[in-house]
Amino acid sequence: VKELGGAYHFRTMLHPLENVTSVAQLEQLPWPDVTNPAHYSAIRPQVQQIHTRGKVVHVDLQCNSFEPSWYVRGMDNLFLDLTDGNGISDWLLDWFTERSCHVGREFARAGVDIIGLGDDVGMQTGMLLSVPMWRQHLKPRLAKIIAAIREASSNRKIWVHYHSDGNIMSIVPELIEIGVDILNPVQPECMDTVEISRCHATQLGLSGMVGTQSTMPFGTSDDVRKRVREIAALHRTHGARVMIAPTHVLEPEVPFGNILALVNETKSIRFA
């Protein structure tokens, strides 16, 4: 932390593939073999151990196609590649999609109950890319990952938990269409949690909704308790299935009393 000047999140990113100029260069790199069964041998025993304790197994497989591609390529370069049609970003998106398909299948076969997928495609004011661009480049790849998980589950229900920060209201119906079961974090600073629960309560579980840009750092303990009760009311009013949680990591400025208020108020909620 000291080396970052007190910052708890990285302020600068390095993109190791920003100078790549051709698909041929990508193909020559030593990409890991994600099909090797040895990588996944420890998953099933751990899942079984958790199940014997009567617990649900939730694994995170976030950063599926879009985020890892722009992490390594750079966001400007990735969008320019897609516009130019030079194949570089398409190759990266496809590689990370296939990686997610392989890992998702292994989680499904091991008996995992909830698989967390996600790519941040939203800003506070709306989508990070246009909806038509999302439909062309990202929606089919996410659908492919979800289909791979479903195919490997042998008709056992696996809940697909999808994360994207920001306001993604414009694509929520299409996320449901391709198989998303739970949406996270439904960021209250920019998404209408009442509207989304009213419209999609029977189709979509809602996870998060306690603001880490607002209520948790800047509200009082009473504000936190009030927010928990508001989320619980979505279930009573609209039948929404809710998972009460902060919308992201809790930063150091969050008062400890607010954390206790969140935990204790959530424990006090009775949905029956």
mmCIF file of C-alpha atoms in Angstrom:
data_model
loop_
_atom_site.group_PDB
_atom_site.id
_atom_site.type_symbol
_atom_site.label_atom_id
_atom_site.label_comp_id
_atom_site.label_asym_id
_atom_site.label_seq_id
_atom_site.Cartn_x
_atom_site.Cartn_y
_atom_site.Cartn_z
ATOM 1 C CA VAL A 1 0.000 0.000 0.000
ATOM 2 C CA LYS A 2 2.812 2.422 0.819
ATOM 3 C CA GLU A 3 4.268 1.946 -2.640
ATOM 4 C CA LEU A 4 0.915 2.935 -4.152
ATOM 5 C CA GLY A 5 0.771 6.173 -2.214
ATOM 6 C CA GLY A 6 -1.954 4.925 0.104
ATOM 7 C CA ALA A 7 -4.245 3.749 -2.721
ATOM 8 C CA TYR A 8 -6.134 0.518 -2.141
ATOM 9 C CA HIS A 9 -6.815 0.006 -5.834
ATOM 10 C CA PHE A 10 -4.314 0.126 -8.669
ATOM 11 C CA ARG A 11 -4.279 3.454 -10.479
ATOM 12 C CA THR A 12 -2.075 2.391 -13.386
ATOM 13 C CA MET A 13 -2.459 -0.660 -15.618
ATOM 14 C CA LEU A 14 0.094 -2.258 -17.910
ATOM 15 C CA HIS A 15 -1.157 -4.006 -21.055
ATOM 16 C CA PRO A 16 1.430 -6.609 -22.107
ATOM 17 C CA LEU A 17 -0.049 -7.162 -25.575
ATOM 18 C CA GLU A 18 -0.631 -3.528 -26.520
ATOM 19 C CA ASN A 19 2.095 -3.624 -29.194
ATOM 20 C CA VAL A 20 0.932 -6.798 -30.933
ATOM 21 C CA THR A 21 0.284 -6.151 -34.613
ATOM 22 C CA SER A 22 -1.041 -9.476 -35.912
ATOM 23 C CA VAL A 23 -2.931 -12.612 -34.977
ATOM 24 C CA ALA A 24 0.159 -14.592 -35.955
ATOM 25 C CA GLN A 25 2.048 -12.981 -33.062
ATOM 26 C CA LEU A 26 -0.707 -13.993 -30.635
ATOM 27 C CA GLU A 27 -0.607 -17.574 -31.865
ATOM 28 C CA GLN A 28 3.116 -17.820 -31.131
ATOM 29 C CA LEU A 29 2.720 -16.928 -27.449
ATOM 30 C CA PRO A 30 2.870 -19.658 -24.744
ATOM 31 C CA TRP A 31 -0.803 -19.683 -23.761
ATOM 32 C CA PRO A 32 -1.692 -22.046 -20.881
ATOM 33 C CA ASP A 33 -3.382 -25.353 -21.584
ATOM 34 C CA VAL A 34 -6.772 -24.907 -19.937
ATOM 35 C CA THR A 35 -7.900 -28.389 -21.031
ATOM 36 C CA ASN A 36 -5.417 -30.213 -18.784
ATOM 37 C CA PRO A 37 -7.482 -32.299 -16.294
ATOM 38 C CA ALA A 38 -4.745 -31.938 -13.686
ATOM 39 C CA HIS A 39 -5.702 -28.296 -13.237
ATOM 40 C CA TYR A 40 -9.122 -29.316 -11.919
ATOM 41 C CA SER A 41 -8.416 -32.446 -9.860
ATOM 42 C CA ALA A 42 -8.825 -30.695 -6.504
ATOM 43 C CA ILE A 43 -12.227 -29.154 -7.227
ATOM 44 C CA ARG A 44 -14.563 -32.142 -6.764
ATOM 45 C CA PRO A 45 -13.230 -33.181 -3.299
ATOM 46 C CA GLN A 46 -13.538 -29.596 -2.074
ATOM 47 C CA VAL A 47 -17.088 -29.298 -3.379
ATOM 48 C CA GLN A 48 -18.053 -32.582 -1.723
ATOM 49 C CA GLN A 49 -16.521 -31.447 1.554
ATOM 50 C CA ILE A 50 -18.560 -28.247 1.514
ATOM 51 C CA HIS A 51 -21.750 -30.104 0.612
ATOM 52 C CA THR A 52 -21.290 -32.499 3.537
ATOM 53 C CA ARG A 53 -21.485 -29.437 5.791
ATOM 54 C CA GLY A 54 -24.847 -28.531 4.247
ATOM 55 C CA LYS A 55 -23.457 -25.484 2.489
ATOM 56 C CA VAL A 56 -23.955 -24.114 -1.017
ATOM 57 C CA VAL A 57 -20.860 -23.913 -3.242
ATOM 58 C CA HIS A 58 -20.452 -20.590 -5.051
ATOM 59 C CA VAL A 59 -17.366 -20.162 -7.227
ATOM 60 C CA ASP A 60 -16.282 -17.045 -9.095
ATOM 61 C CA LEU A 61 -15.348 -17.272 -12.762
ATOM 62 C CA GLN A 62 -15.578 -13.572 -13.451
ATOM 63 C CA CYS A 63 -13.710 -11.649 -16.138
ATOM 64 C CA ASN A 64 -14.844 -14.000 -18.879
ATOM 65 C CA SER A 65 -14.198 -12.440 -22.291
ATOM 66 C CA PHE A 66 -14.216 -8.657 -22.390
ATOM 67 C CA GLU A 67 -12.245 -7.693 -19.291
ATOM 68 C CA PRO A 68 -9.251 -10.047 -19.680
ATOM 69 C CA SER A 69 -9.038 -9.096 -23.366
ATOM 70 C CA TRP A 70 -8.761 -5.400 -22.683
ATOM 71 C CA TYR A 71 -6.555 -5.994 -19.645
ATOM 72 C CA VAL A 72 -3.898 -7.553 -21.873
ATOM 73 C CA ARG A 73 -4.542 -5.484 -24.998
ATOM 74 C CA GLY A 74 -5.654 -2.115 -23.621
ATOM 75 C CA MET A 75 -9.230 -0.901 -23.931
ATOM 76 C CA ASP A 76 -8.513 1.666 -26.658
ATOM 77 C CA ASN A 77 -6.645 -0.923 -28.701
ATOM 78 C CA LEU A 78 -9.356 -3.525 -28.232
ATOM 79 C CA PHE A 79 -12.069 -1.220 -29.566
ATOM 80 C CA LEU A 80 -9.848 -0.067 -32.422
ATOM 81 C CA ASP A 81 -9.145 -3.693 -33.354
ATOM 82 C CA LEU A 82 -12.857 -4.454 -33.469
ATOM 83 C CA THR A 83 -13.485 -1.374 -35.591
ATOM 84 C CA ASP A 84 -10.594 -2.151 -37.948
ATOM 85 C CA GLY A 85 -11.501 -5.820 -38.217
ATOM 86 C CA ASN A 86 -7.857 -6.894 -37.927
ATOM 87 C CA GLY A 87 -8.770 -10.029 -35.950
ATOM 88 C CA ILE A 88 -6.570 -9.346 -32.922
ATOM 89 C CA SER A 89 -9.291 -8.545 -30.400
ATOM 90 C CA ASP A 90 -11.589 -11.195 -31.851
ATOM 91 C CA TRP A 91 -8.831 -13.751 -31.300
ATOM 92 C CA LEU A 92 -8.386 -12.615 -27.678
ATOM 93 C CA LEU A 93 -12.136 -12.573 -26.983
ATOM 94 C CA ASP A 94 -12.440 -16.072 -28.422
ATOM 95 C CA TRP A 95 -9.483 -17.414 -26.427
ATOM 96 C CA PHE A 96 -10.785 -16.112 -23.108
ATOM 97 C CA THR A 97 -14.288 -17.297 -23.960
ATOM 98 C CA GLU A 98 -12.998 -20.830 -24.576
ATOM 99 C CA ARG A 99 -11.036 -20.669 -21.342
ATOM 100 C CA SER A 100 -14.219 -19.762 -19.452
ATOM 101 C CA CYS A 101 -16.117 -22.561 -21.206
ATOM 102 C CA HIS A 102 -13.533 -25.153 -20.127
ATOM 103 C CA VAL A 103 -13.350 -23.947 -16.526
ATOM 104 C CA GLY A 104 -17.137 -23.557 -16.301
ATOM 105 C CA ARG A 105 -17.658 -27.124 -17.492
ATOM 106 C CA GLU A 106 -15.270 -28.451 -14.849
ATOM 107 C CA PHE A 107 -17.021 -26.504 -12.083
ATOM 108 C CA ALA A 108 -20.376 -27.845 -13.289
ATOM 109 C CA ARG A 109 -19.150 -31.447 -13.410
ATOM 110 C CA ALA A 110 -17.701 -31.085 -9.913
ATOM 111 C CA GLY A 111 -21.129 -30.251 -8.487
ATOM 112 C CA VAL A 112 -20.818 -26.497 -7.927
ATOM 113 C CA ASP A 113 -24.184 -24.847 -7.176
ATOM 114 C CA ILE A 114 -23.616 -21.221 -8.225
ATOM 115 C CA ILE A 115 -21.103 -20.066 -10.837
ATOM 116 C CA GLY A 116 -20.234 -16.374 -10.859
ATOM 117 C CA LEU A 117 -19.644 -14.983 -14.335
ATOM 118 C CA GLY A 118 -19.095 -11.369 -15.264
ATOM 119 C CA ASP A 119 -17.528 -8.624 -17.319
ATOM 120 C CA ASP A 120 -17.921 -4.962 -16.405
ATOM 121 C CA VAL A 121 -19.797 -3.449 -19.344
ATOM 122 C CA GLY A 122 -21.470 -0.519 -17.570
ATOM 123 C CA MET A 123 -20.599 3.008 -16.483
ATOM 124 C CA GLN A 124 -22.529 5.122 -13.984
ATOM 125 C CA THR A 125 -24.407 6.745 -16.870
ATOM 126 C CA GLY A 126 -25.077 3.705 -19.027
ATOM 127 C CA MET A 127 -23.335 1.079 -21.103
ATOM 128 C CA LEU A 128 -19.569 1.205 -21.609
ATOM 129 C CA LEU A 129 -20.124 0.201 -25.226
ATOM 130 C CA SER A 130 -23.209 0.506 -27.394
ATOM 131 C CA VAL A 131 -25.907 -2.133 -27.036
ATOM 132 C CA PRO A 132 -25.523 -3.166 -30.721
ATOM 133 C CA MET A 133 -21.776 -3.588 -30.174
ATOM 134 C CA TRP A 134 -22.429 -5.623 -27.016
ATOM 135 C CA ARG A 135 -24.886 -7.797 -28.953
ATOM 136 C CA GLN A 136 -22.380 -8.392 -31.732
ATOM 137 C CA HIS A 137 -19.211 -9.074 -29.761
ATOM 138 C CA LEU A 138 -20.047 -9.984 -26.153
ATOM 139 C CA LYS A 139 -23.559 -11.412 -25.883
ATOM 140 C CA PRO A 140 -22.887 -14.473 -28.106
ATOM 141 C CA ARG A 141 -19.704 -15.264 -26.204
ATOM 142 C CA LEU A 142 -21.412 -15.011 -22.821
ATOM 143 C CA ALA A 143 -24.244 -17.186 -24.146
ATOM 144 C CA LYS A 144 -21.668 -19.766 -25.248
ATOM 145 C CA ILE A 145 -20.152 -19.900 -21.750
ATOM 146 C CA ILE A 146 -23.551 -20.308 -20.103
ATOM 147 C CA ALA A 147 -24.516 -23.017 -22.607
ATOM 148 C CA ALA A 148 -21.282 -24.899 -21.842
ATOM 149 C CA ILE A 149 -22.081 -24.814 -18.115
ATOM 150 C CA ARG A 150 -25.642 -26.005 -18.683
ATOM 151 C CA GLU A 151 -24.497 -28.813 -20.991
ATOM 152 C CA ALA A 152 -22.007 -30.077 -18.414
ATOM 153 C CA SER A 153 -24.465 -29.989 -15.513
ATOM 154 C CA SER A 154 -26.348 -33.175 -16.565
ATOM 155 C CA ASN A 155 -29.741 -31.493 -16.028
ATOM 156 C CA ARG A 156 -28.797 -30.463 -12.479
ATOM 157 C CA LYS A 157 -29.753 -26.851 -11.763
ATOM 158 C CA ILE A 158 -26.774 -24.518 -11.616
ATOM 159 C CA TRP A 159 -27.414 -20.871 -10.824
ATOM 160 C CA VAL A 160 -25.553 -18.441 -13.086
ATOM 161 C CA HIS A 161 -24.620 -15.304 -11.141
ATOM 162 C CA TYR A 162 -23.602 -12.446 -13.464
ATOM 163 C CA HIS A 163 -21.647 -9.371 -12.342
ATOM 164 C CA SER A 164 -21.326 -6.016 -14.024
ATOM 165 C CA ASP A 165 -20.848 -2.705 -12.292
ATOM 166 C CA GLY A 166 -22.652 0.369 -13.586
ATOM 167 C CA ASN A 167 -26.010 0.955 -15.229
ATOM 168 C CA ILE A 168 -26.773 -2.013 -17.480
ATOM 169 C CA MET A 169 -30.571 -1.729 -17.413
ATOM 170 C CA SER A 170 -30.668 -1.769 -21.227
ATOM 171 C CA ILE A 171 -29.355 -5.344 -21.472
ATOM 172 C CA VAL A 172 -31.021 -6.979 -18.455
ATOM 173 C CA PRO A 173 -33.798 -8.654 -20.514
ATOM 174 C CA GLU A 174 -31.166 -10.122 -22.855
ATOM 175 C CA LEU A 175 -29.075 -11.403 -19.955
ATOM 176 C CA ILE A 176 -32.163 -13.249 -18.750
ATOM 177 C CA GLU A 177 -32.735 -14.531 -22.295
ATOM 178 C CA ILE A 178 -29.310 -16.202 -22.464
ATOM 179 C CA GLY A 179 -29.581 -17.824 -19.047
ATOM 180 C CA VAL A 180 -28.482 -15.447 -16.274
ATOM 181 C CA ASP A 181 -30.265 -16.329 -13.010
ATOM 182 C CA ILE A 182 -28.816 -13.787 -10.552
ATOM 183 C CA LEU A 183 -27.715 -10.212 -11.307
ATOM 184 C CA ASN A 184 -25.001 -8.476 -9.295
ATOM 185 C CA PRO A 185 -24.466 -5.850 -7.921
ATOM 186 C CA VAL A 186 -27.554 -3.885 -9.071
ATOM 187 C CA GLN A 187 -25.713 -0.707 -8.148
ATOM 188 C CA PRO A 188 -28.194 1.620 -6.370
ATOM 189 C CA GLU A 189 -26.283 4.773 -7.316
ATOM 190 C CA CYS A 190 -27.265 4.242 -10.949
ATOM 191 C CA MET A 191 -29.824 1.402 -11.211
ATOM 192 C CA ASP A 192 -33.431 1.528 -10.030
ATOM 193 C CA THR A 193 -33.666 -1.492 -7.751
ATOM 194 C CA VAL A 194 -37.429 -1.095 -7.287
ATOM 195 C CA GLU A 195 -38.044 -0.979 -11.044
ATOM 196 C CA ILE A 196 -35.819 -3.956 -11.808
ATOM 197 C CA SER A 197 -37.454 -6.044 -9.087
ATOM 198 C CA ARG A 198 -40.931 -5.025 -10.272
ATOM 199 C CA CYS A 199 -40.150 -5.975 -13.877
ATOM 200 C CA HIS A 200 -38.034 -9.099 -13.371
ATOM 201 C CA ALA A 201 -38.797 -10.524 -9.918
ATOM 202 C CA THR A 202 -39.980 -13.861 -11.291
ATOM 203 C CA GLN A 203 -37.034 -14.244 -13.687
ATOM 204 C CA LEU A 204 -34.008 -12.876 -11.870
ATOM 205 C CA GLY A 205 -32.430 -13.021 -8.438
ATOM 206 C CA LEU A 206 -30.858 -9.770 -7.261
ATOM 207 C CA SER A 207 -27.527 -9.709 -5.409
ATOM 208 C CA GLY A 208 -25.887 -6.711 -3.728
ATOM 209 C CA MET A 209 -27.775 -3.377 -3.730
ATOM 210 C CA VAL A 210 -26.074 -1.903 -0.631
ATOM 211 C CA GLY A 211 -24.069 0.989 -2.050
ATOM 212 C CA THR A 212 -20.310 1.093 -1.482
ATOM 213 C CA GLN A 213 -20.136 4.552 -3.063
ATOM 214 C CA SER A 214 -22.878 5.931 -0.845
ATOM 215 C CA THR A 215 -24.488 4.182 2.109
ATOM 216 C CA MET A 216 -21.574 2.142 3.424
ATOM 217 C CA PRO A 217 -18.871 4.849 3.527
ATOM 218 C CA PHE A 218 -21.001 7.988 3.984
ATOM 219 C CA GLY A 219 -24.222 6.872 5.665
ATOM 220 C CA THR A 220 -24.905 6.317 9.343
ATOM 221 C CA SER A 221 -25.552 2.934 10.928
ATOM 222 C CA ASP A 222 -29.257 3.797 10.792
ATOM 223 C CA ASP A 223 -28.925 4.468 7.055
ATOM 224 C CA VAL A 224 -27.353 1.040 6.563
ATOM 225 C CA ARG A 225 -30.112 -0.701 8.523
ATOM 226 C CA LYS A 226 -32.740 1.242 6.552
ATOM 227 C CA ARG A 227 -31.160 0.155 3.260
ATOM 228 C CA VAL A 228 -31.196 -3.505 4.321
ATOM 229 C CA ARG A 229 -34.896 -3.203 5.160
ATOM 230 C CA GLU A 230 -35.587 -1.553 1.790
ATOM 231 C CA ILE A 231 -33.968 -4.488 0.006
ATOM 232 C CA ALA A 232 -35.935 -6.983 2.071
ATOM 233 C CA ALA A 233 -39.108 -5.079 1.131
ATOM 234 C CA LEU A 234 -38.438 -5.851 -2.546
ATOM 235 C CA HIS A 235 -39.171 -9.478 -1.686
ATOM 236 C CA ARG A 236 -42.334 -8.721 0.229
ATOM 237 C CA THR A 237 -43.652 -6.230 -2.342
ATOM 238 C CA HIS A 238 -42.616 -7.775 -5.651
ATOM 239 C CA GLY A 239 -41.602 -11.306 -4.721
ATOM 240 C CA ALA A 240 -37.993 -10.514 -5.635
ATOM 241 C CA ARG A 241 -35.365 -13.073 -4.637
ATOM 242 C CA VAL A 242 -32.618 -11.049 -2.979
ATOM 243 C CA MET A 243 -29.089 -11.618 -1.711
ATOM 244 C CA ILE A 244 -28.231 -8.680 0.547
ATOM 245 C CA ALA A 245 -24.594 -7.609 0.179
ATOM 246 C CA PRO A 246 -22.344 -4.611 -0.521
ATOM 247 C CA THR A 247 -22.064 -3.808 -4.207
ATOM 248 C CA HIS A 248 -18.275 -4.139 -4.111
ATOM 249 C CA VAL A 249 -15.362 -4.372 -1.700
ATOM 250 C CA LEU A 250 -15.602 -2.283 1.453
ATOM 251 C CA GLU A 251 -12.902 0.367 1.415
ATOM 252 C CA PRO A 252 -10.930 1.388 4.530
ATOM 253 C CA GLU A 253 -13.004 4.544 5.087
ATOM 254 C CA VAL A 254 -16.161 2.518 5.820
ATOM 255 C CA PRO A 255 -16.931 2.900 9.552
ATOM 256 C CA PHE A 256 -16.789 -0.409 11.374
ATOM 257 C CA GLY A 257 -20.143 0.390 12.959
ATOM 258 C CA ASN A 258 -21.686 0.410 9.487
ATOM 259 C CA ILE A 259 -20.282 -3.050 8.795
ATOM 260 C CA LEU A 260 -21.756 -4.365 12.043
ATOM 261 C CA ALA A 261 -25.088 -2.723 11.191
ATOM 262 C CA LEU A 262 -25.113 -4.428 7.782
ATOM 263 C CA VAL A 263 -24.354 -7.850 9.242
ATOM 264 C CA ASN A 264 -26.722 -7.655 12.193
ATOM 265 C CA GLU A 265 -29.655 -6.148 10.290
ATOM 266 C CA THR A 266 -29.292 -8.716 7.522
ATOM 267 C CA LYS A 267 -29.279 -11.537 10.074
ATOM 268 C CA SER A 268 -32.473 -10.160 11.597
ATOM 269 C CA ILE A 269 -34.444 -10.315 8.325
ATOM 270 C CA ARG A 270 -37.052 -13.078 8.101
ATOM 271 C CA PHE A 271 -38.512 -13.708 4.645
ATOM 272 C CA ALA A 272 -40.962 -16.466 5.581
#
